[in-house]
Amino acid sequence: RLQLARWIADQKNPLTARVAVNHIWMRHMGSGFVENPFDFGLRTPTPLHLELLDALTVDFVNSGWSMKRLHRIIVTSQAYRRSSSIPSDSVSKRLDPKNKYYWRSNVKRMEAEVVRDSLLHLTSSLDFA
């Protein structure tokens, strides 16, 4: 088990970091770089944004696997901050209906805790302690 754990966390094994980056990206953006986030193997097509996945992975590993830094990079990106509204005459909608090129933000469901905390914050009832 120890040998397996060392292989998984080894810097020479980029798969672990790539999977982590893909999952974090997927949680923020609504879809991951890889079609099936549980299969980075030979059966999965090459990610459309492979260079971005690799750049984020290298930065993630070089920063000491700092998830806080990775979250910050993603949420301050232009792709994350785009509007989710779609103009009726949008050429992008016709060319990329699944939004694989991130020309707009994907609509995402809010978790119940976020809704609750937002309502408590609006009524000044949120306990920050």
CSV table of C-alpha atoms in Angstrom, one decimal:
chain,number,residue,atom,x,y,z
A,1,ARG,CA,0.0,0.0,0.0
A,2,LEU,CA,2.8,2.4,0.8
A,3,GLN,CA,4.4,1.8,-2.6
A,4,LEU,CA,1.1,2.5,-4.3
A,5,ALA,CA,0.6,5.7,-2.3
A,6,ARG,CA,4.1,6.8,-3.2
A,7,TRP,CA,3.5,6.1,-6.9
A,8,ILE,CA,0.2,8.0,-6.8
A,9,ALA,CA,1.7,11.1,-5.2
A,10,ASP,CA,5.0,11.0,-7.1
A,11,GLN,CA,5.8,14.2,-9.1
A,12,LYS,CA,6.8,11.9,-12.0
A,13,ASN,CA,3.2,10.7,-12.1
A,14,PRO,CA,1.1,13.6,-13.5
A,15,LEU,CA,-2.1,11.7,-13.6
A,16,THR,CA,-3.0,12.4,-10.0
A,17,ALA,CA,-2.6,16.1,-10.3
A,18,ARG,CA,-4.4,16.2,-13.7
A,19,VAL,CA,-7.4,14.3,-12.2
A,20,ALA,CA,-7.5,16.8,-9.2
A,21,VAL,CA,-7.3,19.8,-11.5
A,22,ASN,CA,-10.0,18.4,-13.8
A,23,HIS,CA,-12.4,17.7,-10.8
A,24,ILE,CA,-11.9,21.2,-9.4
A,25,TRP,CA,-12.4,22.8,-12.8
A,26,MET,CA,-15.5,20.7,-13.3
A,27,ARG,CA,-17.0,21.8,-10.0
A,28,HIS,CA,-16.5,25.5,-10.9
A,29,MET,CA,-17.3,25.4,-14.6
A,30,GLY,CA,-20.0,22.7,-14.8
A,31,SER,CA,-18.0,20.4,-17.1
A,32,GLY,CA,-14.5,19.0,-17.0
A,33,PHE,CA,-11.7,19.0,-19.5
A,34,VAL,CA,-12.2,15.2,-20.0
A,35,GLU,CA,-15.6,13.9,-21.1
A,36,ASN,CA,-15.5,11.1,-18.4
A,37,PRO,CA,-13.8,12.5,-15.3
A,38,PHE,CA,-13.3,9.0,-14.0
A,39,ASP,CA,-11.3,7.7,-17.0
A,40,PHE,CA,-8.2,9.5,-18.1
A,41,GLY,CA,-7.2,6.3,-20.0
A,42,LEU,CA,-6.8,5.4,-23.6
A,43,ARG,CA,-10.6,5.1,-24.2
A,44,THR,CA,-11.2,8.7,-23.4
A,45,PRO,CA,-10.7,11.2,-26.3
A,46,THR,CA,-7.9,13.8,-25.9
A,47,PRO,CA,-9.3,16.8,-24.0
A,48,LEU,CA,-10.2,19.8,-26.2
A,49,HIS,CA,-8.3,22.2,-23.9
A,50,LEU,CA,-5.3,20.0,-23.2
A,51,GLU,CA,-2.8,22.9,-23.0
A,52,LEU,CA,-4.9,24.6,-20.4
A,53,LEU,CA,-5.2,21.4,-18.4
A,54,ASP,CA,-1.5,20.9,-18.6
A,55,ALA,CA,-0.7,24.5,-17.6
A,56,LEU,CA,-3.0,24.4,-14.6
A,57,THR,CA,-1.6,21.0,-13.6
A,58,VAL,CA,2.0,22.2,-13.7
A,59,ASP,CA,1.1,25.3,-11.7
A,60,PHE,CA,-0.8,23.2,-9.2
A,61,VAL,CA,2.2,20.8,-8.6
A,62,ASN,CA,4.7,23.7,-8.6
A,63,SER,CA,2.7,25.5,-6.0
A,64,GLY,CA,2.9,22.6,-3.6
A,65,TRP,CA,-0.5,21.2,-4.6
A,66,SER,CA,-2.2,24.4,-3.4
A,67,MET,CA,-5.9,23.9,-4.0
A,68,LYS,CA,-6.5,27.5,-2.7
A,69,ARG,CA,-4.3,28.8,-5.5
A,70,LEU,CA,-6.0,26.7,-8.1
A,71,HIS,CA,-9.5,27.8,-7.0
A,72,ARG,CA,-8.3,31.4,-7.1
A,73,ILE,CA,-6.9,31.0,-10.7
A,74,ILE,CA,-10.2,29.5,-11.9
A,75,VAL,CA,-12.6,31.9,-10.3
A,76,THR,CA,-10.6,35.0,-11.4
A,77,SER,CA,-10.4,33.7,-15.0
A,78,GLN,CA,-12.4,35.4,-17.8
A,79,ALA,CA,-14.0,32.1,-18.6
A,80,TYR,CA,-15.5,31.8,-15.1
A,81,ARG,CA,-16.7,35.4,-15.0
A,82,ARG,CA,-18.6,35.3,-18.2
A,83,SER,CA,-22.4,35.8,-18.3
A,84,SER,CA,-24.6,32.8,-18.8
A,85,SER,CA,-27.2,34.7,-20.9
A,86,ILE,CA,-27.4,33.8,-24.5
A,87,PRO,CA,-28.3,36.4,-27.1
A,88,SER,CA,-31.1,35.2,-29.4
A,89,ASP,CA,-29.0,35.9,-32.5
A,90,SER,CA,-25.8,34.4,-31.1
A,91,VAL,CA,-23.5,32.9,-33.7
A,92,SER,CA,-21.6,31.2,-30.9
A,93,LYS,CA,-24.7,29.3,-29.9
A,94,ARG,CA,-25.1,27.9,-33.4
A,95,LEU,CA,-21.4,27.0,-33.7
A,96,ASP,CA,-20.9,25.7,-30.2
A,97,PRO,CA,-24.2,24.7,-28.6
A,98,LYS,CA,-22.6,22.6,-25.9
A,99,ASN,CA,-20.3,25.5,-24.9
A,100,LYS,CA,-17.1,23.5,-25.2
A,101,TYR,CA,-15.1,26.7,-25.9
A,102,TYR,CA,-16.5,28.5,-22.8
A,103,TRP,CA,-17.9,31.5,-24.8
A,104,ARG,CA,-20.5,31.8,-22.0
A,105,SER,CA,-20.8,30.6,-18.4
A,106,ASN,CA,-22.7,27.4,-17.8
A,107,VAL,CA,-25.8,27.7,-15.6
A,108,LYS,CA,-25.1,25.8,-12.4
A,109,ARG,CA,-27.3,24.7,-9.5
A,110,MET,CA,-26.5,26.2,-6.1
A,111,GLU,CA,-26.1,23.8,-3.2
A,112,ALA,CA,-28.7,24.1,-0.4
A,113,GLU,CA,-26.1,25.4,2.1
A,114,VAL,CA,-25.2,28.3,-0.3
A,115,VAL,CA,-28.8,29.3,-0.7
A,116,ARG,CA,-29.4,29.1,3.1
A,117,ASP,CA,-26.2,31.1,3.9
A,118,SER,CA,-27.1,33.7,1.3
A,119,LEU,CA,-30.6,34.2,2.8
A,120,LEU,CA,-29.2,34.4,6.3
A,121,HIS,CA,-26.6,36.9,5.2
A,122,LEU,CA,-29.2,39.1,3.5
A,123,THR,CA,-31.2,39.2,6.7
A,124,SER,CA,-28.1,39.9,8.8
A,125,SER,CA,-28.7,36.6,10.7
A,126,LEU,CA,-25.6,34.7,9.5
A,127,ASP,CA,-23.3,33.7,12.4
A,128,PHE,CA,-19.7,34.0,11.1
A,129,ALA,CA,-18.3,32.3,14.2
